[in-house]
XYZ file of C-alpha atoms in Angstrom:
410
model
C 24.488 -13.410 30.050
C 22.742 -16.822 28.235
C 22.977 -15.175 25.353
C 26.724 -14.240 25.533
C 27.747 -17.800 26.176
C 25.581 -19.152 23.778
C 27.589 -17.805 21.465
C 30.849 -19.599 22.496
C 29.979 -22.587 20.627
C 32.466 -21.392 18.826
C 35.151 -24.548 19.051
C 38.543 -22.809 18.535
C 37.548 -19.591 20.820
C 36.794 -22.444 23.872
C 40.623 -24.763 22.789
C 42.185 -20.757 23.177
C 40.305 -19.856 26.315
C 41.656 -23.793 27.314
C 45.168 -23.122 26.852
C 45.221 -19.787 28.325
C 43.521 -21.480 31.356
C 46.995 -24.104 31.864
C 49.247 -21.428 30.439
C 48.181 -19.278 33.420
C 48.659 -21.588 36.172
C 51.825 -22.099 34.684
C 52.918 -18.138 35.190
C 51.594 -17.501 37.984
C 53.332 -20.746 39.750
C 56.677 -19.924 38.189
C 56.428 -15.943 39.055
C 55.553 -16.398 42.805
C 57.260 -19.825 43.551
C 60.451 -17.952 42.328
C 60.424 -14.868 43.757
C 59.780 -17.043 47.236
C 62.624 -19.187 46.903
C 64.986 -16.276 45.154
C 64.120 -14.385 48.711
C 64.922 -17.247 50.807
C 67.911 -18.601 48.969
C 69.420 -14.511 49.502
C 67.932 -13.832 52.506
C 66.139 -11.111 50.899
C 68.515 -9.629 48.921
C 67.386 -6.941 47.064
C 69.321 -6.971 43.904
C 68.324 -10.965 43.331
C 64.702 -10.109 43.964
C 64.587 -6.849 41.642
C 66.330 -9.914 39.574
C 63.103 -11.489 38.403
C 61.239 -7.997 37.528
C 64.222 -7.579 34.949
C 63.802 -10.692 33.566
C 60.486 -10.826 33.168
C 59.999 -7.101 32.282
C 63.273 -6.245 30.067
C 62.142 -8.606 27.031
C 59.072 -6.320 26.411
C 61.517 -3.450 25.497
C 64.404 -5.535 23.527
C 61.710 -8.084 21.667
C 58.184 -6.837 21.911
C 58.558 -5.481 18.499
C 60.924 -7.931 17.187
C 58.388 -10.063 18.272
C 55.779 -8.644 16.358
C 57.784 -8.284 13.050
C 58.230 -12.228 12.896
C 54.441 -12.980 14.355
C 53.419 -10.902 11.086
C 56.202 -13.508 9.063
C 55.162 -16.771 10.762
C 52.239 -18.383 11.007
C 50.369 -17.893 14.347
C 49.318 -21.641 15.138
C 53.102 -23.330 14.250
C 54.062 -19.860 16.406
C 52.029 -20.524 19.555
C 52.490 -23.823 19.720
C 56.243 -23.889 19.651
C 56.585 -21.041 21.826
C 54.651 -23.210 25.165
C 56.380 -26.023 23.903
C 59.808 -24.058 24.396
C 58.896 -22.654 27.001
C 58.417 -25.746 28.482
C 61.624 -26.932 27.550
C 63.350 -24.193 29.133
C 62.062 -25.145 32.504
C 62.984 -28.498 31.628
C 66.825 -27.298 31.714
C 66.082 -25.354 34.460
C 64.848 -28.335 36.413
C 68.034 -30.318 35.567
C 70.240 -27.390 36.852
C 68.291 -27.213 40.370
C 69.112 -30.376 40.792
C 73.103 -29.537 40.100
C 73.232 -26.940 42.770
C 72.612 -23.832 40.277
C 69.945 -22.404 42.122
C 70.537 -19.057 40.165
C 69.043 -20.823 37.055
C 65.867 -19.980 38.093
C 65.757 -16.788 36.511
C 66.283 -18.338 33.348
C 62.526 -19.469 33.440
C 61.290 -16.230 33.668
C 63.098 -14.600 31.242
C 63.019 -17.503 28.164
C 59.400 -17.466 28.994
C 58.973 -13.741 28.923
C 61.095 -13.450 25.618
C 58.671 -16.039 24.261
C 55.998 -14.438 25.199
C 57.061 -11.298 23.103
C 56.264 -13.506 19.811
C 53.129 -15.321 20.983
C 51.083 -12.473 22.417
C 50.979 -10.587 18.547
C 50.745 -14.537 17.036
C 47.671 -15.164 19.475
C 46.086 -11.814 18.191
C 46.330 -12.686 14.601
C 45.020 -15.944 15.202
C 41.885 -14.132 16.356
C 42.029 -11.661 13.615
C 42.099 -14.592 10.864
C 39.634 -16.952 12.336
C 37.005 -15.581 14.837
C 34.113 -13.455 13.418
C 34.377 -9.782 14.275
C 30.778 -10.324 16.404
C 32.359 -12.516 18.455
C 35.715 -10.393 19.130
C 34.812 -8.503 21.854
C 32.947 -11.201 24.007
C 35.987 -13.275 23.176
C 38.497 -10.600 24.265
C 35.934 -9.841 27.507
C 35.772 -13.820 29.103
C 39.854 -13.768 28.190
C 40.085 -10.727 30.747
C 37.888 -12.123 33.045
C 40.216 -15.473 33.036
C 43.148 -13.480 33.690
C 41.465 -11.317 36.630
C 40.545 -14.584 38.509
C 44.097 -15.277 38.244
C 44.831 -12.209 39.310
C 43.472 -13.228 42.740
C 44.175 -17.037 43.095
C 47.474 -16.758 41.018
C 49.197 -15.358 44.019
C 47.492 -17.989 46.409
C 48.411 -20.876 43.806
C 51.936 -19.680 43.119
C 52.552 -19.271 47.001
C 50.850 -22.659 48.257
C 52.921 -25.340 45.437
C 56.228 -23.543 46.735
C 55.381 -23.635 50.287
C 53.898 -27.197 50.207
C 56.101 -28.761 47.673
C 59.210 -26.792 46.908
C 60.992 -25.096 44.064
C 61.160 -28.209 42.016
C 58.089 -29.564 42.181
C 56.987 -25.830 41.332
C 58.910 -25.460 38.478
C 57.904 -29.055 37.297
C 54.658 -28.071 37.448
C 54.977 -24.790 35.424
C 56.604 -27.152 32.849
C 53.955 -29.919 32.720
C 51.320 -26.852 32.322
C 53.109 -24.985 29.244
C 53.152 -28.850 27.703
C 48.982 -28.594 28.223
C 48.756 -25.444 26.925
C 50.969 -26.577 23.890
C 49.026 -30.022 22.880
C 45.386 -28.305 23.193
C 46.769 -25.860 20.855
C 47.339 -28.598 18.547
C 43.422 -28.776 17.942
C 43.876 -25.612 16.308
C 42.680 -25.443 12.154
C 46.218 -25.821 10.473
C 47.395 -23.060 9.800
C 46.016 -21.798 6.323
C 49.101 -20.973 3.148
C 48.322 -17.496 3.758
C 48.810 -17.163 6.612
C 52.296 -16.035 7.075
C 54.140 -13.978 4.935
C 56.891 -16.233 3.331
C 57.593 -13.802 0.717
C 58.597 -11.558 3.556
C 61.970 -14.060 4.084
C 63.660 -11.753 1.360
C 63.046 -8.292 3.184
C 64.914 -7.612 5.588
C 63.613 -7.104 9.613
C 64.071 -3.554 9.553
C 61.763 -2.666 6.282
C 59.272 -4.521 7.895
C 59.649 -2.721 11.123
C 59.326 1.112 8.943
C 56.639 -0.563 7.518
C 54.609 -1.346 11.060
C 55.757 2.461 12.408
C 54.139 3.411 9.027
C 51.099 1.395 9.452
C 50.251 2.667 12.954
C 51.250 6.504 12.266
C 49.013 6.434 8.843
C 45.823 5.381 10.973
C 43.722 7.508 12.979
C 42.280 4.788 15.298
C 45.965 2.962 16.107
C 47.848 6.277 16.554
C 45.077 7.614 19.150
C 44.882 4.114 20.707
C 48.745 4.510 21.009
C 49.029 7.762 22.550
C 45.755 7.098 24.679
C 47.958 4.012 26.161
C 51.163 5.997 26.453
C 49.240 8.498 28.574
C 47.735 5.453 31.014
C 50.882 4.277 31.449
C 51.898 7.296 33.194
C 49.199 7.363 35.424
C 48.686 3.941 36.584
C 52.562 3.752 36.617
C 52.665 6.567 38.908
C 50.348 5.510 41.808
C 51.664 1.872 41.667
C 54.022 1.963 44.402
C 52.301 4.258 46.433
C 49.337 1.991 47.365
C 50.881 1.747 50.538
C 51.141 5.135 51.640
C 47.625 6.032 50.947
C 47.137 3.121 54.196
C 49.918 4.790 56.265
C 49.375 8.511 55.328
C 45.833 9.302 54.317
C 43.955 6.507 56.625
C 46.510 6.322 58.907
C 46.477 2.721 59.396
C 49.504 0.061 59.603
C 50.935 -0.981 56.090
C 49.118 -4.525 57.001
C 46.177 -2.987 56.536
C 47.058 -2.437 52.716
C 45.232 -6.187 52.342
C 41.936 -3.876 52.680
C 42.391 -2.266 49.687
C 43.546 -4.942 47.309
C 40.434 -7.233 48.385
C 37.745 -4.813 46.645
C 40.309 -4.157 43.763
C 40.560 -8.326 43.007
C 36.785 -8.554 43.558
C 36.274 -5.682 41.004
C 38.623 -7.199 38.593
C 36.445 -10.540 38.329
C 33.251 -8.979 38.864
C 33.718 -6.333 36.035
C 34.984 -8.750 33.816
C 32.088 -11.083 33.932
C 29.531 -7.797 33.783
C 31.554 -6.822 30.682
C 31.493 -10.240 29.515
C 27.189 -10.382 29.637
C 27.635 -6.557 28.026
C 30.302 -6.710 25.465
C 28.099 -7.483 22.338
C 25.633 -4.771 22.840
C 28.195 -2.066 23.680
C 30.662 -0.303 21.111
C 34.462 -1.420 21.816
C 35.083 2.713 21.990
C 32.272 3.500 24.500
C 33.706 0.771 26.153
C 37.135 2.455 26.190
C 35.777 5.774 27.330
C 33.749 4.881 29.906
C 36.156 2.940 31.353
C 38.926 5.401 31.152
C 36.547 8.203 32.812
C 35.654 6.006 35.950
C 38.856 4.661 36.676
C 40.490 8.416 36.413
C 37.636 9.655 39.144
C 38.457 6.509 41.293
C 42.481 7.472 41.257
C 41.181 11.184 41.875
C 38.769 9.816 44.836
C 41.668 7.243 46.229
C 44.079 10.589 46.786
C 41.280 12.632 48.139
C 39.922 9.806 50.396
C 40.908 10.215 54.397
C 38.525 6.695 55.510
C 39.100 3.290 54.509
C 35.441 2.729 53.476
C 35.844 5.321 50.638
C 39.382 4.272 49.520
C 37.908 0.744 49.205
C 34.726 1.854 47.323
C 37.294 3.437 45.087
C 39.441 0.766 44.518
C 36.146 -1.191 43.530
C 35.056 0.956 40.950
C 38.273 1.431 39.600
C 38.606 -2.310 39.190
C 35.390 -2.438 38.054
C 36.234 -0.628 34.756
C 39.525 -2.103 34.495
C 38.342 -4.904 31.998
C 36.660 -2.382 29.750
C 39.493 -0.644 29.046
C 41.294 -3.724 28.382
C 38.621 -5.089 25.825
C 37.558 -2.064 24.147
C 41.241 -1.833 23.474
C 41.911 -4.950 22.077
C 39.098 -4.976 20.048
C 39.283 -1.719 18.612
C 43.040 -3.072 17.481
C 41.627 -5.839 16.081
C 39.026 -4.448 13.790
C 41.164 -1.270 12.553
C 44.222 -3.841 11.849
C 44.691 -5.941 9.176
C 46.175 -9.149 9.798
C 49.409 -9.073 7.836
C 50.090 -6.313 10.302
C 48.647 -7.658 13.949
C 52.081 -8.727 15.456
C 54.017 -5.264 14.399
C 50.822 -3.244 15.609
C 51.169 -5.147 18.894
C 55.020 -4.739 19.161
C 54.725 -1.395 19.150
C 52.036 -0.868 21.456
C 53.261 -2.970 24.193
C 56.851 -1.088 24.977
C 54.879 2.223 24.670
C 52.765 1.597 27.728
C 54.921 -0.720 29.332
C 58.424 1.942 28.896
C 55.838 5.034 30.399
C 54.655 2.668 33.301
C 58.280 1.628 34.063
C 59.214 5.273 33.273
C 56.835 6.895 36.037
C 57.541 3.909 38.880
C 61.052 5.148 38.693
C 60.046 8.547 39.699
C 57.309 7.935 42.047
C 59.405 8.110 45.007
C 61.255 11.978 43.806
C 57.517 12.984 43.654
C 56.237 11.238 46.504
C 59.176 13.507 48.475
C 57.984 16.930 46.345
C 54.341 16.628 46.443
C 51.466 15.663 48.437
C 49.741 12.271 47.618
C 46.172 13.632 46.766
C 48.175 16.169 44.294
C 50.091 12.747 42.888
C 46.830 10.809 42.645
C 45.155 13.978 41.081
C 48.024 13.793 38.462
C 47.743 10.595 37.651
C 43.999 10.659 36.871
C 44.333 13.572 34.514
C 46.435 11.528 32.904
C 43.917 9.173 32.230
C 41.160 11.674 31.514
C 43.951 13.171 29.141
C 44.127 9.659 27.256
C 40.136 9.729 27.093
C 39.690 12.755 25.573
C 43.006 12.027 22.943
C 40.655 8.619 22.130
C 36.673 10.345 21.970
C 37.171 11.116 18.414
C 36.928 7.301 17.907
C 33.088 7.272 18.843
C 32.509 9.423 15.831
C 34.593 6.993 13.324
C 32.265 5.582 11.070
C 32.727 1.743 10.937
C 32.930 1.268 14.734
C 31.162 -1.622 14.759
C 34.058 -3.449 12.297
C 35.832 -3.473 9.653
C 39.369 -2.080 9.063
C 40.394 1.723 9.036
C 41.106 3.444 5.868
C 44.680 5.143 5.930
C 44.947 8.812 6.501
C-alpha cells in the first residue's frame, strides 16, 4: 500500500483526483437534493420524478459520442475546465429562476450538467493518456474508483442532509460553488500542449470523424472485445437492478425495509475493494484484473438468486462489490493503453451508449421477466451474461503488450 501512494507524487494525478473530489460533492448534492424537492413539490408524482433519470440519463445516448468526436478536436485541459465552469453557470441560472417561482428549472441542472459531462469524461481520459506514465495508469484509474465508491455511500447521505437542513437553494448553490472548485484547481493543469487537439480536424466534417472512431474500435482486437464484453454486462447488471427488492420480499421473505441489509455490505465492498485494488493495481495485469473481476461478480449474481437467508445474500452482495472496482480499472486501463490519444474521446463515445443503451435496455424488461420467470432463473441469466462477457474478453491475457503500449490494427 506505501508503495502505491508513494508513487502519487505525481502533481497533476493529485490536482485531478482534487477536482474530482469537489466535482463529486457537487453531483451527488444536485442528484439527491433534486429528486427530494421534485417529490415534494409533486407530491410524488411519478412522471416528474422519472423526470430527472431522463435528464440525466438521455444525454449519454444523443451526445456521448458527439462528445467524444469534439474531446478528440479540442484540447482536454481548455475542455475540462470550461465544462465545470459551465456547468456552474447553469446552476447559476437555475438559482435565479428558483427564486422567480420556476421550480421546474431544476431539471435544467441535471441535464446541462449531464450533457457536459458527455464531452469531459473522453477530455479527462485523454488528459491521462497524454500526460501520466502508463505505470502509473492503473493505480491512478484504481484510487479514482475508490473516490467515487466512497461517494457512492456518503453521496446519498450528503445530497439528502444539505436539502433537508438547508433547502433547494442553498443545495443548488452549493453544487454551483463546488463545480467553480473543481474548475479553478483544474487551472493548475500544464497548458495544454499545440498538439494536443486536432485543429486541422476544423475542416472535416463531424461525421468523417465519427466513421473514423467506428473504424478505429472495429479494426482493434482489444477495443472491439472490450466493447462487446461491456455490451454483455450491461445486460446483466441491467437486469437484476430493479429487482434488489424482491430478492428481500421473495427469497428471504423479509419486509422491503429490510432491503437496507443488502446495500450496507454492497457500499462497504465498493470502498473496501477499491482501496485493496488500489495497494494491488501495479503488480496485477489490467486484463487479469478484468477477468477476475468479471468471474466473481457473475458467481455472486448466481449466489444472490440461489440464496434463501439474508446472511448469504449479504456475503454475496460483498463479494460482488468487492470486484466491482476491478472491472472498472482493468477496463479503463486496458482502453487507455490500446488507444491512441487522437482517438480517446471517440473510443469513449462509443463505449459509453453501448453499455449504458443494454443496461437501460434490460431495466425496461425486468418487470415482463420478473412476471415469466422465477428470480433465481433471472439472476442465473444475468450472471451468464457476465461470464459470457469474460470469456468474449480472455483472449486479451494472451495479447502480447499487456503491460502497455498501443494495439496494432487488425
Amino acid at each position: 500500500m506505501l508503495s502505491s501512494f508513494k508513487r502519487f507524487r505525481h502533481r497533476f494525478i493529485r490536482i485531478i483526483l482534487i477536482s474530482n473530489l469537489f466535482s463529486q460533492i457537487g453531483i451527488w448534492v444536485r442528484n439527491f437534493a433534486i429528486l427530494l424537492y421534485v417529490m415534494d413539490k409533486t407530491e410524488g408524482n411519478a412522471l416528474y420524478v422519472s423526470l430527472v433519470s431522463v435528464a440525466e440519463y438521455a444525454p449519454m445516448f444523443i451526445f456521448s459520442f458527439i462528445g467524444g468526436v469534439f474531446a478528440d478536436r479540442w484540447k482536454p485541459r481548455k475542455t475540462l475546465v470550461w465544462c465545470d465552469f459551465l456547468s456552474a453557470a447553469s446552476v447559476g441560472i437555475v438559482w435565479l429562476a428558483l427564486l422567480s417561482g420556476l421550480w421546474e428549472a431544476v431539471l435544467l441542472t441535471t441535464l446541462i450538467s449531464s450533457v457536459l459531462s458527455q464531452f469531459s469524461q473522453p477530455a479527462g481520459m485523454k488528459w491521462f493518456k497524454i500526460h501520466v506514465p502508463d505505470e502509473l495508469a492503473q493505480p491512478a484509474m484504481s484510487l479514482l474508483q475508490t473516490l467515487f465508491a466512497v461517494f457512492m455511500v456518503l453521496g446519498p447521505v450528503l445530497g439528502t442532509g444539505v436539502y433537508q437542513t438547508f433547502g433547494i437553494q442553498a443545495a443548488i448553490g452549493m453544487t454551483g460553488i463546488s463545480f467553480l472548485m473543481s474548475a479553478a484547481v483544474l487551472l493548475f493543469l500544464p497548458p495544454d500542449s499545440p498538439g494536443s487537439g486536432q485543429e486541422a480536424a476544423a475542416s472535416l466534417s463531424v461525421i468523417r470523424d465519427m466513421k473514423a472512431g467506428i473504424r478505429y474500435v472495429a479494426g482493434r482486437k482489444t477495443l472491439l472485445l472490450l466493447s462487446l464484453c461491456f455490451l454483455l454486462v450491461g445486460l446483466g447488471v441491467g437486469l437484476i437492478s430493479p429487482l434488489s427488492v424482491f430478492v428481500v420480499t421473495e427469497k428471504l421473505a423479509l419486509p422491503a425495509s429490510d432491503l437496507k441489509w443488502l446495500s450496507i455490505p454492497y457500499g462497504l465492498g465498493e470502498i473496501v475493494g477499491g482501496i485493496v485494488t488500489f495497494a494491488v493495481a501495479s503488480r496485477i495485469a489490467p486484463s487479469r484484473l478484468l477477468v477476475l473481476g468479471l468471474l466473481v461478480n457473475a458467481a455472486g449474481m448466481i449466489l444472490t438468486g440461489l440464496s434463501g437467508m439474508l446472511w448469504l445474500a449479504m456475503l454475496a452482495q460483498l463479494v460482488i462489490a468487492l470486484l466491482q472496482p476491478a472491472i472498472f480499472i482493468g477496463n479503463q486501463t486496458l482502453v487507455m493503453q490500446h488507444t491512441e490519444a487522437e482517438y480517446i474521446g471517440r473510443v469513449t463515445g462509443i463505449r459509453t451508449p453501448l453499455m449504458t443503451g443494454a443496461m437501460l435496455l434490460m431495466m425496461g424488461l425486468a418487470g415482463v421477466l420478473k412476471n415469466m420467470f422465477p428470480l433465481e432463473w433471472i439472476y442465473g441469466f444475468a450472471g451468464l451474461c457476465l461470464a459470457a462477457g469474460c470469456l468474449a474478453v480472455l483472449p486479451l491475457l494472451r495479447i502480447h503488450g499487456d503491460a502497455g503500449g498501443t494495439e496494432e490494427a487488425v
